[in-house]
CSV table of C-alpha atoms and ligand atoms in Angstrom, one decimal:
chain,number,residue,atom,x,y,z
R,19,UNK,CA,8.3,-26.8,-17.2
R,20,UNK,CA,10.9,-25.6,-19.8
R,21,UNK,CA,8.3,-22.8,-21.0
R,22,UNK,CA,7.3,-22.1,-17.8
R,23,UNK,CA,11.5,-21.2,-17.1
R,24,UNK,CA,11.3,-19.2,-20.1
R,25,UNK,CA,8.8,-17.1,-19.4
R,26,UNK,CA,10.0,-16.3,-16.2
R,27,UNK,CA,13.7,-15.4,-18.0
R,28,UNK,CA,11.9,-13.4,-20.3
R,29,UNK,CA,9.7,-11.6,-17.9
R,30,UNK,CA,13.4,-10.6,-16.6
R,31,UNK,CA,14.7,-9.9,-19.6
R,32,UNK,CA,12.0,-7.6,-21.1
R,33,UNK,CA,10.5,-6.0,-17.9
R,34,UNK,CA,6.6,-7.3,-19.1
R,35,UNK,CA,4.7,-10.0,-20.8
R,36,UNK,CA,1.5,-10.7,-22.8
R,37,UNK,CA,-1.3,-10.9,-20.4
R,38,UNK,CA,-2.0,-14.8,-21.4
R,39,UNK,CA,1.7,-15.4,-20.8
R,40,UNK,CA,0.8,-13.4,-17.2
R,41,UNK,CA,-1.9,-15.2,-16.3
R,42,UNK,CA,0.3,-18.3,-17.1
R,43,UNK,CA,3.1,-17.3,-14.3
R,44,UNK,CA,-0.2,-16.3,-12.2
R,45,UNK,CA,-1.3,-19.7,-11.8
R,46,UNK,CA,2.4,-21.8,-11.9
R,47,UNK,CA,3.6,-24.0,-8.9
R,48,UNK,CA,6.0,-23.8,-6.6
R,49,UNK,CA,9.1,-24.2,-8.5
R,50,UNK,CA,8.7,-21.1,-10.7
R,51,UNK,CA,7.3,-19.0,-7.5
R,52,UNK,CA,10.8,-19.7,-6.5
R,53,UNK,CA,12.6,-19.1,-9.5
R,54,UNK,CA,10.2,-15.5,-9.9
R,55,UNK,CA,11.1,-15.0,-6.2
R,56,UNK,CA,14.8,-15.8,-6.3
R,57,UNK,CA,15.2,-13.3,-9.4
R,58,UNK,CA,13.0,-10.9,-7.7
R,59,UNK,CA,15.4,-10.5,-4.4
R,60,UNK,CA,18.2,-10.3,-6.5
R,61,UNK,CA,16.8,-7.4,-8.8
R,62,UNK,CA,15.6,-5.8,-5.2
R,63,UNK,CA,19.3,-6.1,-4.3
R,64,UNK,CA,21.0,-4.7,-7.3
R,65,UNK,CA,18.6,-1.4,-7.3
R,66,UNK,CA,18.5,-1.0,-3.0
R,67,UNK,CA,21.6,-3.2,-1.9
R,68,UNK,CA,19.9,-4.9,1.5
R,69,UNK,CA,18.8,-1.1,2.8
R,70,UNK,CA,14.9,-1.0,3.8
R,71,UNK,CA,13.0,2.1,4.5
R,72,UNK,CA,10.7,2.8,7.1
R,73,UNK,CA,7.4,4.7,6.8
R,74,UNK,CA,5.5,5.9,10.2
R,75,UNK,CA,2.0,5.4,9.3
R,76,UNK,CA,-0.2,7.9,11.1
R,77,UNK,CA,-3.8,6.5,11.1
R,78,UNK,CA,-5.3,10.0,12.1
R,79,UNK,CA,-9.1,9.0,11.3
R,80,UNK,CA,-11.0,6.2,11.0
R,81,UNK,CA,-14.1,8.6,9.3
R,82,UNK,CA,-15.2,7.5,5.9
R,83,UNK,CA,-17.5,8.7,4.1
R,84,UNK,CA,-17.5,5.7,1.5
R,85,UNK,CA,-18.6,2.3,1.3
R,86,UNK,CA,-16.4,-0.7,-0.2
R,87,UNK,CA,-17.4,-3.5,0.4
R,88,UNK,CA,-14.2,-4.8,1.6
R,89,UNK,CA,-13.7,-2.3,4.6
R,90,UNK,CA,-14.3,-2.9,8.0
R,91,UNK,CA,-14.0,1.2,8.2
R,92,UNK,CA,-16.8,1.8,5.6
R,93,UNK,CA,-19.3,4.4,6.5
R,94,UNK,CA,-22.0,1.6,7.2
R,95,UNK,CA,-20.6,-0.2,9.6
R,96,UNK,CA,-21.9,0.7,13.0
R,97,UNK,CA,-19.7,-1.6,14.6
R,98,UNK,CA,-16.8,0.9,14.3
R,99,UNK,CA,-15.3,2.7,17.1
R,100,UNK,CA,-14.7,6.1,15.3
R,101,UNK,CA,-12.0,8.6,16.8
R,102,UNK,CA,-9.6,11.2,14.9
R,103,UNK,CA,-6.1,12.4,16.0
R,104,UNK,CA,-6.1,16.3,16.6
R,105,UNK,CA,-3.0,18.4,15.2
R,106,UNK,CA,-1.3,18.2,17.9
R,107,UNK,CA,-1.5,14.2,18.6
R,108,UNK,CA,-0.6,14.1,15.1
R,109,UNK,CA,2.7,16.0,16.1
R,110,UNK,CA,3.4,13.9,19.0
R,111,UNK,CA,3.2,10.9,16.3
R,112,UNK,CA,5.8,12.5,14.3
R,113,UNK,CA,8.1,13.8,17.1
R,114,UNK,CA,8.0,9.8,18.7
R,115,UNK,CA,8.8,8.5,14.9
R,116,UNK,CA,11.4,11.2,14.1
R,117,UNK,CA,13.5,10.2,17.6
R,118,UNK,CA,12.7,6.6,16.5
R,119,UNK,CA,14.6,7.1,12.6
R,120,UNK,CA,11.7,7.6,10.6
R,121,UNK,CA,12.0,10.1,8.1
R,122,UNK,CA,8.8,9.5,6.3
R,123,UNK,CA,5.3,9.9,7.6
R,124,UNK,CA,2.1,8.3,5.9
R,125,UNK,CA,-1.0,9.9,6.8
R,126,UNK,CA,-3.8,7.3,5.9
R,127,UNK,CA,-7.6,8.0,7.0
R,128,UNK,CA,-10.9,7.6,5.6
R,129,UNK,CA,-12.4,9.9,3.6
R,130,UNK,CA,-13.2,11.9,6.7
R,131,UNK,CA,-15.1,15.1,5.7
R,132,UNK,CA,-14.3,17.1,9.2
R,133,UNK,CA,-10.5,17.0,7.7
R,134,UNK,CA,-11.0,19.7,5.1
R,135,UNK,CA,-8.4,21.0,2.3
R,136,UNK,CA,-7.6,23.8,4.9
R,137,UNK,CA,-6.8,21.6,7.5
R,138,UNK,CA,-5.3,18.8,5.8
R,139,UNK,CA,-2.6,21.4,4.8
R,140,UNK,CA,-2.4,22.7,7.9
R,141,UNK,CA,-1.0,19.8,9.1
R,142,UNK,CA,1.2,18.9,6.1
R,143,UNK,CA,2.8,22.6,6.6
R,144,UNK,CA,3.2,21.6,10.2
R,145,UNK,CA,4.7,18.4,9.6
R,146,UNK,CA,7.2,19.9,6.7
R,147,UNK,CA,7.8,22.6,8.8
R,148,UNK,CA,9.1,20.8,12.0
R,149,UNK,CA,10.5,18.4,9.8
R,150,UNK,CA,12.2,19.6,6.5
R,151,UNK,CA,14.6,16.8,6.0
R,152,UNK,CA,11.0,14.6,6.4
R,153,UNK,CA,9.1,13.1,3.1
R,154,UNK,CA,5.3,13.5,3.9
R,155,UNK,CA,3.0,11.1,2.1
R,156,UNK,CA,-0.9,11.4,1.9
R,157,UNK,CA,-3.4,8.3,1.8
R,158,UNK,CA,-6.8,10.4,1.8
R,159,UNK,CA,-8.5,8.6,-1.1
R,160,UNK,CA,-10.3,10.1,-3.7
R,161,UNK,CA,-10.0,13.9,-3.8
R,162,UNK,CA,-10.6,16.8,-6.8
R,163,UNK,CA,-7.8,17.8,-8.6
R,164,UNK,CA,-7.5,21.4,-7.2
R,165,UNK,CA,-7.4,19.7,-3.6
R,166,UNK,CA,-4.7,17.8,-4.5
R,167,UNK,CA,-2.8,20.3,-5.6
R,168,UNK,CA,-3.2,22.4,-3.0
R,169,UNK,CA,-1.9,19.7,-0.8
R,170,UNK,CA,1.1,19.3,-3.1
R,171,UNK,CA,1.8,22.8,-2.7
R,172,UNK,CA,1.4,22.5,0.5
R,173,UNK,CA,4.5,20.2,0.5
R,174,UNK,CA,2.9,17.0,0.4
R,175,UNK,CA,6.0,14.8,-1.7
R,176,UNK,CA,3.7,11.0,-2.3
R,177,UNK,CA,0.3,9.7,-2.2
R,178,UNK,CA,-0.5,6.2,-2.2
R,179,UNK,CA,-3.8,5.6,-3.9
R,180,UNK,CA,-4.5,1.4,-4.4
R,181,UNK,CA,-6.3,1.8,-8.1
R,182,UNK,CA,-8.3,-1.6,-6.0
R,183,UNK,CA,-8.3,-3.4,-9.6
R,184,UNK,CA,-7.8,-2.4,-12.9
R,185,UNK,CA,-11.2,-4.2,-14.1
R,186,UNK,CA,-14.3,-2.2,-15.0
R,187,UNK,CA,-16.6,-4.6,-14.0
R,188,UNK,CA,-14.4,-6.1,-11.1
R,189,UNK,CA,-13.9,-2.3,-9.2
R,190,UNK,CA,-17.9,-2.5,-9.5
R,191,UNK,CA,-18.4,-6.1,-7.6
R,192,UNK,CA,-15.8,-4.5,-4.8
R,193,UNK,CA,-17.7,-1.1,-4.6
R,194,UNK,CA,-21.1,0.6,-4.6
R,195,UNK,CA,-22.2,2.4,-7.8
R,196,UNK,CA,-21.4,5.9,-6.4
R,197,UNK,CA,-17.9,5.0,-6.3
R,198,UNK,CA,-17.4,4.7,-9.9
R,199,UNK,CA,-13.7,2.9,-11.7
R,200,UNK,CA,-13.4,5.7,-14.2
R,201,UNK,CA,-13.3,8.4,-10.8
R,202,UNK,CA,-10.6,6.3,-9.2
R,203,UNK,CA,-8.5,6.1,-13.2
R,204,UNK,CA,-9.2,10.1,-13.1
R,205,UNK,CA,-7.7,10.3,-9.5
R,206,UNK,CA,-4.5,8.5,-10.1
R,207,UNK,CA,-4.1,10.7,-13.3
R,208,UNK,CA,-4.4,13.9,-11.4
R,209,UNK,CA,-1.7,12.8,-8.5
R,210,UNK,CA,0.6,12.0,-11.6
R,211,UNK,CA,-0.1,15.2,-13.4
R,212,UNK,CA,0.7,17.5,-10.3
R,213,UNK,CA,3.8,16.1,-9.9
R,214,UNK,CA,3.9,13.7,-6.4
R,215,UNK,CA,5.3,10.4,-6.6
R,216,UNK,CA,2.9,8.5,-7.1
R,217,UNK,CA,1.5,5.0,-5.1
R,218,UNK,CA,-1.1,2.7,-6.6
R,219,UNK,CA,-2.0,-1.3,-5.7
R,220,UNK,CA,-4.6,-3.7,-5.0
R,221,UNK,CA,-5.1,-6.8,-2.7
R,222,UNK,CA,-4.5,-10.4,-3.8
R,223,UNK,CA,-8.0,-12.7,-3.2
R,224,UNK,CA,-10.0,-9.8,-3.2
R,225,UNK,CA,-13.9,-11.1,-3.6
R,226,UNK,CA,-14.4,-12.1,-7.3
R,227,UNK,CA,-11.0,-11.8,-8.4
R,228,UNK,CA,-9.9,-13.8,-11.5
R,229,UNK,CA,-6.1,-14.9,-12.5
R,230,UNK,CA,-6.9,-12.6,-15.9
R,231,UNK,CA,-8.0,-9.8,-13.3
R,232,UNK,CA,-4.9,-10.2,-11.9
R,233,UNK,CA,-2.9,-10.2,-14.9
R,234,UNK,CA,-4.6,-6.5,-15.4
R,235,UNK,CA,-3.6,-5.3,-12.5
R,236,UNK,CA,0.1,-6.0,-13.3
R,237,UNK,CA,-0.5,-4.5,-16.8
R,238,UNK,CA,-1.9,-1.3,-15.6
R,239,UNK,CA,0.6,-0.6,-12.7
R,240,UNK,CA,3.4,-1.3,-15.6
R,241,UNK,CA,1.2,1.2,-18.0
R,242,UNK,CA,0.9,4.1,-15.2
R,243,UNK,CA,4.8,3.1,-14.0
R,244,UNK,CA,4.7,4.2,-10.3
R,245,UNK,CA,7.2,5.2,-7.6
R,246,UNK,CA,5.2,3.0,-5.8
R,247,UNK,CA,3.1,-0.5,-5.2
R,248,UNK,CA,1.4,-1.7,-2.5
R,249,UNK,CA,0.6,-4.8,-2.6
R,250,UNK,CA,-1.6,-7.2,-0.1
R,251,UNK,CA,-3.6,-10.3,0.7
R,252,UNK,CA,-7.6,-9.8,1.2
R,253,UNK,CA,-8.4,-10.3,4.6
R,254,UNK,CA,-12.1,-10.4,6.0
R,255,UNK,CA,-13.9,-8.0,8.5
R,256,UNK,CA,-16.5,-9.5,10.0
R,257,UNK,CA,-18.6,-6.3,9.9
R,258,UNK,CA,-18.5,-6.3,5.8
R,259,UNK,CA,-20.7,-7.9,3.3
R,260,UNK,CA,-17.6,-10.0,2.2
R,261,UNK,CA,-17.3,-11.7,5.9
R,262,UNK,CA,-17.2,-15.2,4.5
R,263,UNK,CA,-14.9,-14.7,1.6
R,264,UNK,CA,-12.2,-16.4,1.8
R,265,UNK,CA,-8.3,-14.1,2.3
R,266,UNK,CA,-6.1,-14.0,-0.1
R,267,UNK,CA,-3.3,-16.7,0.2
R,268,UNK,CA,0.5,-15.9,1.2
R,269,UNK,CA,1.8,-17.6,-2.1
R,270,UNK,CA,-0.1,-15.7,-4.1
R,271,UNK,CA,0.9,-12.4,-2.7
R,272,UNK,CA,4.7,-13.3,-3.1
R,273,UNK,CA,4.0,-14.0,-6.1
R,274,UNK,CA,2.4,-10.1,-7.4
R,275,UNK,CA,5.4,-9.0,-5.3
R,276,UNK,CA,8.3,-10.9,-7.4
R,277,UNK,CA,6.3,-10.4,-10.8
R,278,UNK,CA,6.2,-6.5,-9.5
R,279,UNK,CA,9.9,-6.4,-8.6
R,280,UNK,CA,11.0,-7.8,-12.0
R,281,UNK,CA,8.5,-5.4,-14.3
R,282,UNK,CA,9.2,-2.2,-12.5
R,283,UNK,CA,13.1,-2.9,-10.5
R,284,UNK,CA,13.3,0.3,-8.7
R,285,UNK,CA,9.6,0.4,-7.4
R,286,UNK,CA,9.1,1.0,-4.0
R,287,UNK,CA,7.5,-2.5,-2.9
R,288,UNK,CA,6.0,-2.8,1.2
R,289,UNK,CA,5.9,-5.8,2.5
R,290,UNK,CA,2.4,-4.6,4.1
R,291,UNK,CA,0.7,-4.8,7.4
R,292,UNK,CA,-1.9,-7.2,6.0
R,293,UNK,CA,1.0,-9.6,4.7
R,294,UNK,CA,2.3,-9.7,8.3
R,295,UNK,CA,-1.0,-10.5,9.3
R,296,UNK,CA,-1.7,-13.4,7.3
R,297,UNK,CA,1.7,-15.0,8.3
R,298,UNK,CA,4.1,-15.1,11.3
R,299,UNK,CA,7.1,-13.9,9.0
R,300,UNK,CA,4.6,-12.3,6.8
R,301,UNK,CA,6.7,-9.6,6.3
R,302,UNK,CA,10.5,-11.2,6.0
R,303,UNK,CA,8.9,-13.6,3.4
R,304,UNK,CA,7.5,-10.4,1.7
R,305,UNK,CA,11.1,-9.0,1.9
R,306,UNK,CA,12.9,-12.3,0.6
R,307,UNK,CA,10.3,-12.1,-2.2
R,308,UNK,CA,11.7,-8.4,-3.7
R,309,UNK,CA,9.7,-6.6,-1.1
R,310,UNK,CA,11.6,-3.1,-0.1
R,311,UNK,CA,9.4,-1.0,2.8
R,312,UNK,CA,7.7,-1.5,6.5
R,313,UNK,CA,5.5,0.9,7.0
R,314,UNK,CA,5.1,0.2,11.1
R,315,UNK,CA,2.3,2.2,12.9
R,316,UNK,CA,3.2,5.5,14.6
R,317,UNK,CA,-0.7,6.0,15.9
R,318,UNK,CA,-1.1,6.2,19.7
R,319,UNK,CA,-2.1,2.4,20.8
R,320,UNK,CA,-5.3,4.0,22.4
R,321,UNK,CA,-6.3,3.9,18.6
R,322,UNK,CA,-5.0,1.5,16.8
R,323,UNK,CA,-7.5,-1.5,17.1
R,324,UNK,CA,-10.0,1.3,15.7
R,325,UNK,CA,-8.3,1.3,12.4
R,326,UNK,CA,-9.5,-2.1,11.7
R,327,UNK,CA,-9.6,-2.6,7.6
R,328,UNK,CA,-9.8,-6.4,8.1
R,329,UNK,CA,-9.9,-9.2,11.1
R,330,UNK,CA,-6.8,-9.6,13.5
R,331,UNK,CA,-4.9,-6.6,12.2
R,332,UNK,CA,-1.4,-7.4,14.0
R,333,UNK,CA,0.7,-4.6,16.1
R,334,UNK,CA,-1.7,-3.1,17.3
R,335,UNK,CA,-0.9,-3.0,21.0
R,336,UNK,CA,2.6,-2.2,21.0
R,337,UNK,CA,4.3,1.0,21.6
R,338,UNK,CA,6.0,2.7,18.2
R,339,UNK,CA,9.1,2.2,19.6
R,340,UNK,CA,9.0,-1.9,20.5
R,341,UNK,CA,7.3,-2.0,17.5
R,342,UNK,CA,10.9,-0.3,15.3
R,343,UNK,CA,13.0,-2.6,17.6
R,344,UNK,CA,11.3,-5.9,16.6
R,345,UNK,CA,11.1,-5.1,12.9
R,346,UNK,CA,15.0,-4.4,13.1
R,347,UNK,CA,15.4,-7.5,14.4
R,348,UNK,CA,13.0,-9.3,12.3
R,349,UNK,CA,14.6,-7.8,9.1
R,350,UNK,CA,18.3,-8.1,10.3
R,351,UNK,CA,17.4,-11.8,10.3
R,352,UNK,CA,18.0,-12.2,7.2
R,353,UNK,CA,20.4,-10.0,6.2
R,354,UNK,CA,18.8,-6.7,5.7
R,355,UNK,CA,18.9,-3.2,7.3
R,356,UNK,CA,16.5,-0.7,8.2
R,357,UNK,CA,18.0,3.1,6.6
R,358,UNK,CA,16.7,6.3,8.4
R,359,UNK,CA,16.5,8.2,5.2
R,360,UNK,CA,13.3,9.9,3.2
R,361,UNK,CA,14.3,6.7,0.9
R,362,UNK,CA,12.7,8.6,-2.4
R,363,UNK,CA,12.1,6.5,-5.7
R,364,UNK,CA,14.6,5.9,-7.6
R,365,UNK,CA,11.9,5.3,-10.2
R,366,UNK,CA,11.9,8.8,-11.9
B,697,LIG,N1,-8.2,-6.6,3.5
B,697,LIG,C1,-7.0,-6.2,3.0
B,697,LIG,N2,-6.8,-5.0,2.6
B,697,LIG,C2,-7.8,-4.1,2.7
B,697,LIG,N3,-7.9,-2.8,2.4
B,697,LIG,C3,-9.1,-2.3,2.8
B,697,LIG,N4,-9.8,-3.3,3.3
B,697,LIG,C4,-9.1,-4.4,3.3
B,697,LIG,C5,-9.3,-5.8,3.6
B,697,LIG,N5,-10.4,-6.2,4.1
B,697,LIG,C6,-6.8,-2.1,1.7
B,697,LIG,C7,-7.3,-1.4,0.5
B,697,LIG,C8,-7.1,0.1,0.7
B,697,LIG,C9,-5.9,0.0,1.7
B,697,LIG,C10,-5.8,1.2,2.6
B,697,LIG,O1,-6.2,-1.1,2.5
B,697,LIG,O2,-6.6,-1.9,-0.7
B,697,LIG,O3,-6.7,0.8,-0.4
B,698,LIG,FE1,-13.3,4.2,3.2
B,698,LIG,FE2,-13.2,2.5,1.1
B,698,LIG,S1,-14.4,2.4,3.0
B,698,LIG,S2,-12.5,4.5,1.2
């Protein structure tokens, strides 16, 4: 118990660990979870005060040309209702979530093909355009270099690519052999190089996943320092290989999110969709555990329960606005405050 509070003091302290001390915290009970968790709010509040930002998601296709395993949007599943968002519904999107406060718009899709470079920056230019005071964050997956930075220069400002796990042999059990570890390492190295601000992150009981895997993951994101981390509990599709795998638990996901907090204190931490999803107050306990963004779903309803990554997705029937209404609620519960700002890293 005494070593366990040390580690914890001097995962504070010195911002990282050894990976056996890691894998140590990973599997500790309750009373250090609270400890990590307590710590973990207050760094959160020291770096942010109580202000969390908003992200519009814009899930604008459900396409995808790849395969993980994990996916319920992977190309093989035939189950998939698959639509896209034309320019201009991506513009109403934006207009509804600009009215609403939101001054940061995530487009996430599938590796959807029919979305060339050309018209991906088409709709970045548009976006920056109507919007100039608005940050515009990509979540297209795995790219080349020179599309990436054509994007950039576009005006793209973030991209959020989850590295999945940091293990070799761990990436493989999660994905098929064309979608190779050292591709995905290559990809996150290129986002950095251009210049965005930079997103990476994994799930928590993903298939296979070991306490040491873990530990990895916390190592890397502390190696590769990001603006920001996302961060969320495995959840089944049905239509995937992985159906009967068990999700990822709630405990362990606050967990990543307080270890997170204390080795990188100005990281940009969501409590995610997924987290919300396996928990009533998913995303308040995600908060209380050093979590600092909601990204809330912009995309019309028509579409949402098409963008189906895992089982029982929640929010996906209400309207953008009740949506913004019940997370200020939920989040002024205790004690925090939604800011209508581009709420940029302070992670430099
Ligand atoms: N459960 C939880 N998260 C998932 N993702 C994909 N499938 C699932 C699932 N079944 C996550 C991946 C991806 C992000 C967009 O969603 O980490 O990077
Ligand atoms: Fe689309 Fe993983 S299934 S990128």
């Amino acid at each position: 118990m005494f070593s366990m509070n040390n580690l914890v003091q001097k995962l504070y302290r010195e911002k990282t660990l050894k990976k056996d001390e890691l894998v140590e915290l990973i599997n500790c009970g309750e009373d250090t979870r609270e400890k990590l968790r307590a710590l973990a709010e207050k760094v959160r509040f020291e770096n942010y005060g109580n202000d969390i930002f908003i992200r519009g998601l814009i899930e604008f296709t459900n396409y995808c040309r790849q395969n993980c395993y994990y996916c319920g949007i992977r190309r093989d599943n035939l189950n998939c209702n698959r639509y896209r968002l034309s320019l201009d519904e991506i513009m109403k999107c934006c207009r509804n979530g600009y009215n609403l406060g939101f001054r940061t718009f995530v487009l996430q899709g599938g590796e959807d093909p029919y979305f060339s470079e050309d018209k991906i920056c088409k709709i970045t230019e548009t976006i920056k355009t109507n919007y100039p005071d608005c940050a515009v964050t990509l979540s297209l997956g795995e790219k080349s270099k020179e599309s990436y930075k054509r994007f950039f220069d576009c005006g793209a400002d973030r991209y959020l690519l989850r590295h999945e796990t940091a293990n070799k042999a761990h990436y493989e059990k999660l994905h098929p052999p064309k979608q190779t570890f050292e591709n995905r390492m290559k990809c996150l190295e290129y986002l950095k190089e251009i210049g965005y601000q930079v997103g990476c992150g994994f799930m928590v009981g993903s298939p296979y996943q070991t306490a040491e895997n873990l530990a990895e993951d916390l190592l890397f994101i502390k190696k590769i320092n990001p603006q920001m981390v996302g961060i969320g509990p495995f959840i089944h599709h049905t239509d995937t290989k992985f159906r009967n795998f068990p999700d990822g638990t709630l405990d362990m996901t606050l967990k990543m999110l307080s270890i997170v907090r204390l080795m990188i204190p100005k990281v940009l931490l969501p409590a995610t969709t997924a987290l919300a999803t396996i928990d009533p107050n998913g995303r308040e306990k995600g908060i209380k555990a050093g979590a600092n963004v909601v990204m809330p779903n912009l995309s019309p309803t028509s579409v949402r329960k098409d963008y189906s990554l895992y089982d029982n997705k929640v929010c996906t029937g209400e309207e953008s606005a009740m949506c913004k209404s019940c997370l200020k609620r939920r989040i002024n519960s205790i004690g925090c405050r939604i800011v209508t700002a581009r709420g940029d890293s302070k992670n430099m």
